[in-house]
XYZ file of C-alpha atoms in Angstrom:
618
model
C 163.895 192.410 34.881
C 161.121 194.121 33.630
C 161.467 198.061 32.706
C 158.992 199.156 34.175
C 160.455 198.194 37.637
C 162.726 200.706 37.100
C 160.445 203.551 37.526
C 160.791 205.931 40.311
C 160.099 209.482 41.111
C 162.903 212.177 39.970
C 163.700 212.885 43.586
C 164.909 209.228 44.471
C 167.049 210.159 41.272
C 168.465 213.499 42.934
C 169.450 211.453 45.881
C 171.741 209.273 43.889
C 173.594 212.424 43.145
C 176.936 213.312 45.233
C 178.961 216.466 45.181
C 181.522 217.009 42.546
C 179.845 214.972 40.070
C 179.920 215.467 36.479
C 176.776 214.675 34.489
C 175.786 214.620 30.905
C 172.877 216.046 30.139
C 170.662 215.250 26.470
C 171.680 217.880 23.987
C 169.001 220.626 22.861
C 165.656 219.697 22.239
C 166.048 215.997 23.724
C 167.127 218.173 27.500
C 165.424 215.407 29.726
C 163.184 218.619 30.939
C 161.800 217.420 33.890
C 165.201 215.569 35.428
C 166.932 218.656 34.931
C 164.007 221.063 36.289
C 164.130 218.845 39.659
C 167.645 219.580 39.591
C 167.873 223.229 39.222
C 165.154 222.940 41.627
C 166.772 221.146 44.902
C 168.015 222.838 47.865
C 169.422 219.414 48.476
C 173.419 220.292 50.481
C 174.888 217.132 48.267
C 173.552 218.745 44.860
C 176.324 221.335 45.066
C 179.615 221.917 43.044
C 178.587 219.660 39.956
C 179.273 220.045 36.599
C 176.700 219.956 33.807
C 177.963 218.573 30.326
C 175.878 219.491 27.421
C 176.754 220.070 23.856
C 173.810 222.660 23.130
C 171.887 224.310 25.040
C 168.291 225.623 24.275
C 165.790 225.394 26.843
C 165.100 227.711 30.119
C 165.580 225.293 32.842
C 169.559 226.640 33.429
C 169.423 229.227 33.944
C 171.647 232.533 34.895
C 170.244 232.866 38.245
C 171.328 228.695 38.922
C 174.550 229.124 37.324
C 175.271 232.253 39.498
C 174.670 230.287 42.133
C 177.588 228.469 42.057
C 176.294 225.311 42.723
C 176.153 224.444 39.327
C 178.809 224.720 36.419
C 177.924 224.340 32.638
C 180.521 223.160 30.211
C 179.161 223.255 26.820
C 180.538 223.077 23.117
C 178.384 225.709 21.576
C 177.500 228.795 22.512
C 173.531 230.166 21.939
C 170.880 231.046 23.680
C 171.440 231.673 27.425
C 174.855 230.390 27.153
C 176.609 233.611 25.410
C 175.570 235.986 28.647
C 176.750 232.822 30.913
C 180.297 232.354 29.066
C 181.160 236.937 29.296
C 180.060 236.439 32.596
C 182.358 233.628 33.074
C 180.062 231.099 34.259
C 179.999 228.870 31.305
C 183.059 226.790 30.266
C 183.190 227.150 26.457
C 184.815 224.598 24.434
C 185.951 224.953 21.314
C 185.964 221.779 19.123
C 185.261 220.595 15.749
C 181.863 218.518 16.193
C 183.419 215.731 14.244
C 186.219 215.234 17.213
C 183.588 215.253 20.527
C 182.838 212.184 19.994
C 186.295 211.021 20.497
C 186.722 213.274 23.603
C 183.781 211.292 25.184
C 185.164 208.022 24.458
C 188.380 208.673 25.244
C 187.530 209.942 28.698
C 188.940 213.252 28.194
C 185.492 214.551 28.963
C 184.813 212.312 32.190
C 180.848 211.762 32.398
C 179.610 210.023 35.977
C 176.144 210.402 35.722
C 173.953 210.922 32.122
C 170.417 211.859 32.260
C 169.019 211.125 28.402
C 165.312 211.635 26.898
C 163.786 208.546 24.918
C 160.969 207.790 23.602
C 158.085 205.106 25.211
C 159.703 201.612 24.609
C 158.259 199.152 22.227
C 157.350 195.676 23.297
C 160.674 194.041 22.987
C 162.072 197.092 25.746
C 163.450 199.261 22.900
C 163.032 203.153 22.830
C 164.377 205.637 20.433
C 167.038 208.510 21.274
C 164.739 210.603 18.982
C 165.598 213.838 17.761
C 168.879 214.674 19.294
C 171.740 212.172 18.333
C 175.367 213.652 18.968
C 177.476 211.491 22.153
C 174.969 210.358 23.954
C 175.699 206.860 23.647
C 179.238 207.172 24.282
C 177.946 209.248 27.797
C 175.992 206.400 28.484
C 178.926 203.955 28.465
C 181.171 206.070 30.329
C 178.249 206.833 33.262
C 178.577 204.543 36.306
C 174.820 206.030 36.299
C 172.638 206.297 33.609
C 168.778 207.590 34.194
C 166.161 207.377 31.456
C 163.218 210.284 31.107
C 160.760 208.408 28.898
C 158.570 211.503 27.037
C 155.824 210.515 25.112
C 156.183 213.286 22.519
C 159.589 211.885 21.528
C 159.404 210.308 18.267
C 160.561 207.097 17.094
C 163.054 207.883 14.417
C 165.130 205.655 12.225
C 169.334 204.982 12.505
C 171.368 205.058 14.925
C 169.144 205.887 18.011
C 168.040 202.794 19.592
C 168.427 201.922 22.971
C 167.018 199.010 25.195
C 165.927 200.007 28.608
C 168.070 197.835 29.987
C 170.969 200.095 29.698
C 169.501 202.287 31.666
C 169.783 202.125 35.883
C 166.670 204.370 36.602
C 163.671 205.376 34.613
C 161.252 208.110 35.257
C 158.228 209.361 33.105
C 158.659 212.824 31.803
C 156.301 215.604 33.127
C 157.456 217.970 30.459
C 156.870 218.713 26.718
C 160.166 218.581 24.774
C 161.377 222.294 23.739
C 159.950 222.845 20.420
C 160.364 225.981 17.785
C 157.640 227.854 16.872
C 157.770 228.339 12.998
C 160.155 231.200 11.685
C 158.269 234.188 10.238
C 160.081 235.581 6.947
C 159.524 238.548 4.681
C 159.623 239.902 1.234
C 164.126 240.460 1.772
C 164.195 236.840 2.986
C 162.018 235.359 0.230
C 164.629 237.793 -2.408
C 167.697 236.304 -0.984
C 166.060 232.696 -1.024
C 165.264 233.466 -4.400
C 168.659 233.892 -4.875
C 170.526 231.417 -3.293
C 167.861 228.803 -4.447
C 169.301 229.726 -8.367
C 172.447 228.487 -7.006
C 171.454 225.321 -6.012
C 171.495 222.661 -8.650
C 168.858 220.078 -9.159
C 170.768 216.388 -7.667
C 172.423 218.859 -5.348
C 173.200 217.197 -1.729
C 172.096 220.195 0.789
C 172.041 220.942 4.852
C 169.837 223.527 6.652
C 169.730 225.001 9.672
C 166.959 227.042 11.356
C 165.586 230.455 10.758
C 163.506 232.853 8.296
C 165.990 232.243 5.462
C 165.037 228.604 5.480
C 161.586 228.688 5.902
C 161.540 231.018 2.603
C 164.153 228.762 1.022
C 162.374 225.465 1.144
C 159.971 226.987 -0.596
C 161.793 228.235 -3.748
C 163.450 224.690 -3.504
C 160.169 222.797 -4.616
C 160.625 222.509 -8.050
C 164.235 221.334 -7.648
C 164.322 217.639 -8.853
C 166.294 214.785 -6.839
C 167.721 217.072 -4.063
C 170.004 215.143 -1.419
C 169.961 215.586 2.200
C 172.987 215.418 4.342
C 172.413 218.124 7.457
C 173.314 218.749 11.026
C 169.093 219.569 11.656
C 166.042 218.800 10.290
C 163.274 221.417 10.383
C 159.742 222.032 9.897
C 160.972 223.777 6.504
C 162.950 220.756 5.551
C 160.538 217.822 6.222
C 157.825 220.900 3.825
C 160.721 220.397 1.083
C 160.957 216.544 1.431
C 156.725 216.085 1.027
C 157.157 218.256 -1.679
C 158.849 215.800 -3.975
C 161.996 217.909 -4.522
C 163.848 215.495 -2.297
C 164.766 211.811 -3.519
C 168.045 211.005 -2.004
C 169.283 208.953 -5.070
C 172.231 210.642 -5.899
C 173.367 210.831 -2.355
C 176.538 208.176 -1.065
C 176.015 208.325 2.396
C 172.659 207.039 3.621
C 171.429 206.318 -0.402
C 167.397 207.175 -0.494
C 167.569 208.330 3.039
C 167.872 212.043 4.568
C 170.107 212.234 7.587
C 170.477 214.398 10.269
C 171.572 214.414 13.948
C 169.201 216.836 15.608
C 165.366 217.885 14.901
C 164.141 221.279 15.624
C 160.539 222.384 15.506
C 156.698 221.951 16.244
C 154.752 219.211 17.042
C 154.214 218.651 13.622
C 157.393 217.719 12.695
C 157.572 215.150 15.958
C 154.549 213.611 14.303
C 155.610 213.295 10.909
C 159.411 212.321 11.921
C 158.227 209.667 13.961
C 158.916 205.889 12.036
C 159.072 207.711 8.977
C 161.452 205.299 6.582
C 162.596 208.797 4.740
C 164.654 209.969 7.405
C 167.635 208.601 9.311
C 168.938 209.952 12.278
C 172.701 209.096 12.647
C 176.055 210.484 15.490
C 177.152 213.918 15.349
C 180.515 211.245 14.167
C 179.003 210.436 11.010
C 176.738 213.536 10.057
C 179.566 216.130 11.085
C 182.381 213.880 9.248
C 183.989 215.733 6.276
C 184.616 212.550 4.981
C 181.069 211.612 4.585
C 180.246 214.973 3.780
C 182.527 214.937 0.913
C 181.149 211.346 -0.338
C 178.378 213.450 -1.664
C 178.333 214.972 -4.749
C 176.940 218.922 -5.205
C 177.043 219.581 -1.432
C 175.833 222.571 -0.301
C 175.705 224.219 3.049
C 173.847 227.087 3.151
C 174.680 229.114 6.392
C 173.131 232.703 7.636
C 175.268 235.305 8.262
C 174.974 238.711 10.964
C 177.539 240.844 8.985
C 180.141 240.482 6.334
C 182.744 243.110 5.261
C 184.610 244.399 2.209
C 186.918 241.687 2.035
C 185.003 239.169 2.747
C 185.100 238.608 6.366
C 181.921 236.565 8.022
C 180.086 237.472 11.599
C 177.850 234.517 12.516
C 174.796 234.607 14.463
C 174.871 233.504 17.932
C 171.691 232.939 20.157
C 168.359 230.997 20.180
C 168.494 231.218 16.460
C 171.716 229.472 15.347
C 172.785 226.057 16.384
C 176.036 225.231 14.304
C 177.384 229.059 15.567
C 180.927 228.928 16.012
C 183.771 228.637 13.738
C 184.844 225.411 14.514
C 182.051 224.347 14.313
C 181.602 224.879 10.707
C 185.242 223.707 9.765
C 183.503 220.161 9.226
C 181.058 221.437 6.732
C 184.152 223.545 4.541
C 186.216 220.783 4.464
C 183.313 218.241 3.624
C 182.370 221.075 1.040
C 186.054 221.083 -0.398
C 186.172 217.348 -0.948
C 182.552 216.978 -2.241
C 182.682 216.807 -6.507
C 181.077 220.777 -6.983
C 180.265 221.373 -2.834
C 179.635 224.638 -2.302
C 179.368 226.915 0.791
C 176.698 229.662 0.358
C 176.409 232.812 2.657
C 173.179 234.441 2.915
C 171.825 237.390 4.632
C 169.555 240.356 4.106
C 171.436 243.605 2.479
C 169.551 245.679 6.053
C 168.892 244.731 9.214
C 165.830 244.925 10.907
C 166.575 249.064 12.010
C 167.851 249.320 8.576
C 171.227 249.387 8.759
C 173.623 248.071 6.408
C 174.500 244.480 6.891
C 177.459 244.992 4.526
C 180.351 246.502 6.721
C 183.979 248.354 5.632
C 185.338 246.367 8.737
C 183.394 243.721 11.450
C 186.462 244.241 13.801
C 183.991 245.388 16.585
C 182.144 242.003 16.288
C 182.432 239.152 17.772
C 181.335 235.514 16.412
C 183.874 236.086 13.528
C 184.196 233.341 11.217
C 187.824 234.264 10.377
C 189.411 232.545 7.187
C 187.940 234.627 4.959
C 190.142 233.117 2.076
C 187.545 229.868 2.175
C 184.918 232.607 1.771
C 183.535 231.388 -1.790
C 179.871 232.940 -2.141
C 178.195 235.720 -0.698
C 174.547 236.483 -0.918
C 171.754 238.949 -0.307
C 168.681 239.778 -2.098
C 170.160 242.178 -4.288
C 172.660 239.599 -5.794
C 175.942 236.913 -5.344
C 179.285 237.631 -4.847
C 181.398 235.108 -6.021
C 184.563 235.636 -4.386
C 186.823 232.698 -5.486
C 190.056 234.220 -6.495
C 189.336 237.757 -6.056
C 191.962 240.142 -4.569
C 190.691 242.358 -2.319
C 190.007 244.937 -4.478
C 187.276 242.905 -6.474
C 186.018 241.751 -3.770
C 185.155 245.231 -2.168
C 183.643 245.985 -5.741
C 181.503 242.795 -5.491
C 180.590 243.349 -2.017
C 179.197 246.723 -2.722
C 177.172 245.622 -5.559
C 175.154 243.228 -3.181
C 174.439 245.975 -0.758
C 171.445 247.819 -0.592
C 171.240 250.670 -3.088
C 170.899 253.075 -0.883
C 174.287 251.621 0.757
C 176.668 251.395 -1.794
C 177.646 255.123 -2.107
C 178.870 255.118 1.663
C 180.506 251.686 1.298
C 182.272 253.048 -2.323
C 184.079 256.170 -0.401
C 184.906 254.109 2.490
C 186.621 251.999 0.444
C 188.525 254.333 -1.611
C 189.733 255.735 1.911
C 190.618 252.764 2.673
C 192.556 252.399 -0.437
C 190.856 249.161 -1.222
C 189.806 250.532 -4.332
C 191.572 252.405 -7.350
C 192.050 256.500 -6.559
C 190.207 257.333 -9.832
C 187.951 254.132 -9.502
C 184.444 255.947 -10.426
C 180.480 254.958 -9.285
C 177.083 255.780 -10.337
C 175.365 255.987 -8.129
C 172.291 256.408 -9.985
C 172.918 252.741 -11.411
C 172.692 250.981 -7.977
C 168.604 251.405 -8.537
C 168.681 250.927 -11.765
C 170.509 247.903 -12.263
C 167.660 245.094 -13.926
C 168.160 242.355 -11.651
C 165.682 240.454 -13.131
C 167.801 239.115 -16.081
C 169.347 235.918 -15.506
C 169.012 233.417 -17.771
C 170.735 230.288 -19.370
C 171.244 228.307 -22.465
C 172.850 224.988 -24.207
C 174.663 225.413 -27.305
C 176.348 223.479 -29.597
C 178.543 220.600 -27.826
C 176.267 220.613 -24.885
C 178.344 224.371 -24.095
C 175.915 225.920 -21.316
C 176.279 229.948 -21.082
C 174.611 231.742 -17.927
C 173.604 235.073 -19.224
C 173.142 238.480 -16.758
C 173.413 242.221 -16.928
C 177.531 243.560 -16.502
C 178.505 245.063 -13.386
C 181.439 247.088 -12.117
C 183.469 243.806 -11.072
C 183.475 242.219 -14.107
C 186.319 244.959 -15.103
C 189.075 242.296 -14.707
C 187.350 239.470 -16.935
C 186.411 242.202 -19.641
C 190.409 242.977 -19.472
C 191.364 239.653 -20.158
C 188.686 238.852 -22.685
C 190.172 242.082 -24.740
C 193.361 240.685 -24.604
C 192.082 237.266 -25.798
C 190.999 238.824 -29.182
C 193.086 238.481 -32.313
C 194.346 242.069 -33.742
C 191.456 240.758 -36.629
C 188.357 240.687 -34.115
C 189.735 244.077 -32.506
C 189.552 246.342 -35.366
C 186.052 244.192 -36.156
C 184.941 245.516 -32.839
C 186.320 249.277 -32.691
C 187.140 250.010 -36.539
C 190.591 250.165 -35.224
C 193.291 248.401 -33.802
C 193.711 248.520 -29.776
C 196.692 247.087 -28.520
C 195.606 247.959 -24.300
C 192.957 248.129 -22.507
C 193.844 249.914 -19.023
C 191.629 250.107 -16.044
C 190.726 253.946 -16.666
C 188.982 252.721 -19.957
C 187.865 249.687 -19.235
C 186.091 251.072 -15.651
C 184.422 253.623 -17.589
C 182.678 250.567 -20.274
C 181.597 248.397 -17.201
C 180.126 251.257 -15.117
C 176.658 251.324 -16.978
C 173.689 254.377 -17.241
C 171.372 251.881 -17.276
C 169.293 254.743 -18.590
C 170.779 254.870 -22.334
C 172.435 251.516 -22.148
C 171.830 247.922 -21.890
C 174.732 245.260 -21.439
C 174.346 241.750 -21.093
C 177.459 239.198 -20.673
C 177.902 235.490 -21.143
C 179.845 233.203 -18.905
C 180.754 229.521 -18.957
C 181.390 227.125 -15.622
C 179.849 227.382 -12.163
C 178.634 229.894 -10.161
C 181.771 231.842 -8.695
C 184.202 229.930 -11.076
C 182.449 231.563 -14.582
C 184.620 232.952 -16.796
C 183.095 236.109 -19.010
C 182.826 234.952 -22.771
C 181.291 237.673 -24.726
C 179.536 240.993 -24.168
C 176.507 242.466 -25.856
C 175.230 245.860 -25.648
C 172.703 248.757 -27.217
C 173.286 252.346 -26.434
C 170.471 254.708 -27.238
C 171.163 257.734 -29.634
C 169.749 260.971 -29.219
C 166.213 259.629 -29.351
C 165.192 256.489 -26.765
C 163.300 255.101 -29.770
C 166.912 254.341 -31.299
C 170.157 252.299 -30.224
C 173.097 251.365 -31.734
C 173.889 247.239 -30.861
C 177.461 245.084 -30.337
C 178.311 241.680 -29.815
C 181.735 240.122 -28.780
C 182.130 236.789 -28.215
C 185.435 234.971 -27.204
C 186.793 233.128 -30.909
C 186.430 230.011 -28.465
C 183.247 230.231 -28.435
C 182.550 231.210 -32.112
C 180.179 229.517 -34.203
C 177.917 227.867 -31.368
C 175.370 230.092 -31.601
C 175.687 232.334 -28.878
C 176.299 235.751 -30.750
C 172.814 234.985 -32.368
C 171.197 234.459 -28.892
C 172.538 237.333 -27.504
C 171.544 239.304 -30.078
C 167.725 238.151 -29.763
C 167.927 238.944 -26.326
C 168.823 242.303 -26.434
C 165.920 242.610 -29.249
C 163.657 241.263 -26.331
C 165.428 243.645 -23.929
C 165.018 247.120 -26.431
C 161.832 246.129 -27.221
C 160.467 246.329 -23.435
C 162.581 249.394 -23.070
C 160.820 251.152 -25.864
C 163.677 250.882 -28.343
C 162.223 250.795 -32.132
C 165.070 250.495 -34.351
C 168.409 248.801 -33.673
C 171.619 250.081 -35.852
C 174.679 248.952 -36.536
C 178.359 249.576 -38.217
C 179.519 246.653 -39.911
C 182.603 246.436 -41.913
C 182.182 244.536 -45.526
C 184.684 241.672 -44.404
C 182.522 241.261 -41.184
C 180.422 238.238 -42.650
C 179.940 236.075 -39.104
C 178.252 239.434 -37.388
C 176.390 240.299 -40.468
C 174.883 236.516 -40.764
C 174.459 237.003 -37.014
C 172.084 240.172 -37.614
C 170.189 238.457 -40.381
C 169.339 235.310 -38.453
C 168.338 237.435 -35.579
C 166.580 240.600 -37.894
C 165.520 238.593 -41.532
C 164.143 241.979 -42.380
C 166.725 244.211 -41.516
C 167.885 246.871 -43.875
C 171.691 247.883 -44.875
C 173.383 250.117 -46.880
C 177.042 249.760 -48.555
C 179.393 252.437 -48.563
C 183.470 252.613 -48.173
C 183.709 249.134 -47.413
C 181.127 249.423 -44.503
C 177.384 248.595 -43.759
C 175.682 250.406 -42.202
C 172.655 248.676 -40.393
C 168.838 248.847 -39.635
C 166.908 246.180 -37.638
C 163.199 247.510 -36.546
C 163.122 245.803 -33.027
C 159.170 245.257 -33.357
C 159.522 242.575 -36.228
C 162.831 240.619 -35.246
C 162.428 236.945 -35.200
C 163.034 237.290 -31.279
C 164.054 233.564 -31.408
C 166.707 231.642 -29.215
């Protein structure tokens, strides 16, 4: 039989439709527009007392007015858009699930599907169309229908995988009077472009990564582009994606699942992205069964989710989005991308979201109890990030995590957060802040370096939370390096003193640390710091390094950098107290400063090194 036979008009479709029926309607931005329009539509008495099955909704043809009418009930797997009002006004069944496990529902017949109306593409010669850019269950509906209609839409691309049909499967066939529901392009700002900034120094070139929609990832594709060999493994694919795929950055070579390919299950966006999707051989569309598998997930090496975040607290607690601009929202929902994250070789989950929101208020919360769209487990909570910095909070207790939760709040913030924390005796009773600092702080250094042995040190400015990994790099030291360090020997170092060394006047003082391994598994390795005299043209300078570590180098680096540092600071002269049996630190000083100046006396050098002519080398 030929296809095209099977073309009616929708409203010979609505008449095939009986009370009490359950159909399945194309997820998201494949909603077969025009068949479900006609349906909304009908004063027909048999279109009554059905239930609607969709997995996401996004467009405007249910609506609240429909649904209130009782004639229609939606049952739906994620909640967004229209469907948050719907579900507190209990007229949307909500049901929780792991995406990996709906497939199974619908082929197990839990979920019991009579009639499925899905969008395609225009068939090719042979009868074959394309599911396009929304694969999750639909085939799986499709089997279980007794009636299956087809809303053939032009604008539907042709995309490679898992997403062809033959139009023989299909009992009725109409043409599509409607464009599909596309996304205009997210506008971002200078706070989103920050915070991509920052979560793009996260991300590792080879790195396997998923996106989602929004500002954040319109400004993060673009600090991705000079990423090399990028993997793509994601539940969307955006306009901000395919940008970051022409770019270059992304090869897929290093990927296990789908090798050379990017895969998704759903597209969001403008035309432009139909266009360019359509029979591109880059991209694979695949089941929400394979994309949303941990399993697969975890096959990848370096996986990264990055997910957007409403509000976080103290401790670490998440509040998601929900609405138009989320579509993985719940927390279910994102239990397939932690676990994938867990198995993947270095998978990461990154958290990202502006220190303010848009009327200026804190982001960063003592509490989110009075929000809802928790994420909950906050002990799986690995990375938080705004603009002003991460928080790595992988084996924190709660007390270092409110410290490193207030040093990635606004400035302006972090006074507030700081006594609401001591009240809420999350933090020490003497703990101490400056709160002149929080401005102050010189974000802008962040570098890293290969030493001897292929050793790879991230460098960046202390803060207040690294008071725990200063404690236990003291009490690494030998007795020897102590009384090297502080011209006498120290055998504690309790919070009261060691608070007061990592709380910084950035004003007089500069410190820099040094720590090995990934981002929010580092351990701190050595310290160095200047502290201006009386005069700003003059600082004394100290380096510690862990006696692990000795000998590769990485005294003399930090040294040079702190030359760099004093030297755009205004700082002329660098001195120093060196004790005569101190020869590692003084050939440290030499290679750094060849012309630097001491003077014997006592059994103790004392040090000169004009900042101006150091070698300034790495």
């Amino acid at each position: 039989m030929n296809w095209k036979q099977k073309i009616i008009d929708p409203d010979i479709v609505m008449k095939k439709i009986r009370p009490g029926m359950s159909i399945f309607l194309g997820t998201g931005v494949s909603e077969p527009r025009t068949l479900v329009k006609r349906l909304m539509s009908s004063n027909s008495r048999k279109l009554v007392d059905l239930e609607l099955i969709q997995l996401v909704n996004f467009s405007d043809t249910i609506s609240l007015k429909t649904l209130d009418s009782h004639k229609y009930r939606l049952k739906t797997f994620s909640s967004g858009n229209m469907v948050n009002k719907a579900i507190t006004r209990g007229l949307v069944d909500l049901i929780p699930i792991r995406f990996k496990r709906l497939h199974r529902l619908f082929e197990s017949g839990l979920i019991q599907v009579d009639v499925a109306f899905i969008q395609v593409s225009p068939p090719d010669d042979s009868g074959t169309a394309s599911l396009g850019i929304s694969i999750d269950v639909a085939r799986a509906a499709m089997e279980q229908a007794s009636f299956v209609v087809g809303e053939i839409n032009p604008k539907i691309p042709r995309i490679f995988g898992d997403t062809f049909v033959n139009m023989s499967e299909f009992d009725m066939l109409i043409y599509s009077q409607d464009d599909p529901v596309y996304f205009e392009r997210w506008e971002t700002g200078p706070a989103f472009d920050r915070l991509a900034s920052r979560i793009a120094s996260l991300i590792q070139d080879k790195s396997c990564i998923a996106f989602s929609i929004g500002p954040l990832f319109e400004s993060l594709s673009k600090k991705l582009v000079n990423k090399h060999h990028l993997g793509v493994h994601s539940p969307v694919f955006t306009d901000a994606l395919m940008d970051l795929v022409k770019s270059g950055a992304v090869t897929n070579l290093y990927k296990n699942v789908s090798q050379g390919k990017s895969i998704a299950s759903y597209a969001f966006g403008t035309p432009a992205l139909m266009a360019w999707l359509d029979r591109n051989h880059l991209v694979e569309f695949q089941g929400i069964q394979t994309v949303f598998d941990p399993v697969n997930i975890g096959k990848n090496p370096g996986f990264v989710a990055v997910i957007p975040a409403r509000k976080v607290d103290l401790s670490g607690r998440i509040v998601l989005h929900h609405g138009r601009g989320n579509v993985i929202s719940g927390p279910m929902e994102l239990m397939d991308s932690f676990l994938g994250a867990q198995i993947s070789k270095g998978g990461r989950i990154i958290f990202g979201l502006p220190s303010r929101n848009l009327n200026n208020h804190s982001n960063i919360k003592p509490s989110i109890k009075r929000y809802h769209n928790q994420l909950g487990f906050e002990e799986s909570i690995d990375m938080v990030v705004t603009e002003y910095g991460a928080a790595m909070l992988n084996g924190l207790s709660i007390r270092e995590r409110a410290q490193a939760m207030i040093e990635i709040a606004h400035p302006d913030d972090r006074m507030a957060l700081f006594n609401r924390a001591k009240k809420k005796n999350m933090l020490y009773p003497d703990q101490i802040f400056l709160k002149e600092s929080s401005h102050l702080y010189p974000h802008e250094i962040h570098e890293q370096q290969t030493f001897k042995n292929g050793v790879k040190v991230r460098f960046r400015p202390i803060k207040p939370s690294d008071e725990e990994q200063m404690r236990r790099l003291f009490y690494r030291f030998s007795d020897e390096a102590i009384y090297y360090r502080y011209f006498y020997c120290i055998t504690t170092m309790p919070h009261s003193k060691m608070q007061e060394y990592v709380n910084i006047d950035w004003n007089h003082t500069m410190s820099v640390v040094g720590l090995v391994g990934e981002p929010g598994e580092g351990i701190l390795i050595a310290e160095a710091r200047y502290l201006k005299g009386e005069s700003d043209l003059m600082a004394e300078i100290a380096v510690i390094v862990d006696e692990k570590y000795n000998n590769l180098g990485i005294a003399t680096y930090m040294v040079n950098l702190l030359l760099k540092l004093g030297k755009e600071r205004g700082v002329e002269v660098f001195t120093a107290t060196v004790l005569f049996s101190n020869y590692k630190i003084m050939k440290v000083f030499k290679k750094a400063c060849p012309n630097l100046k001491s003077e014997r006396e006592d059994g103790v050098y004392s040090i000169t090194m004009p900042v101006g002519h150091a070698d300034g080398g790495g």
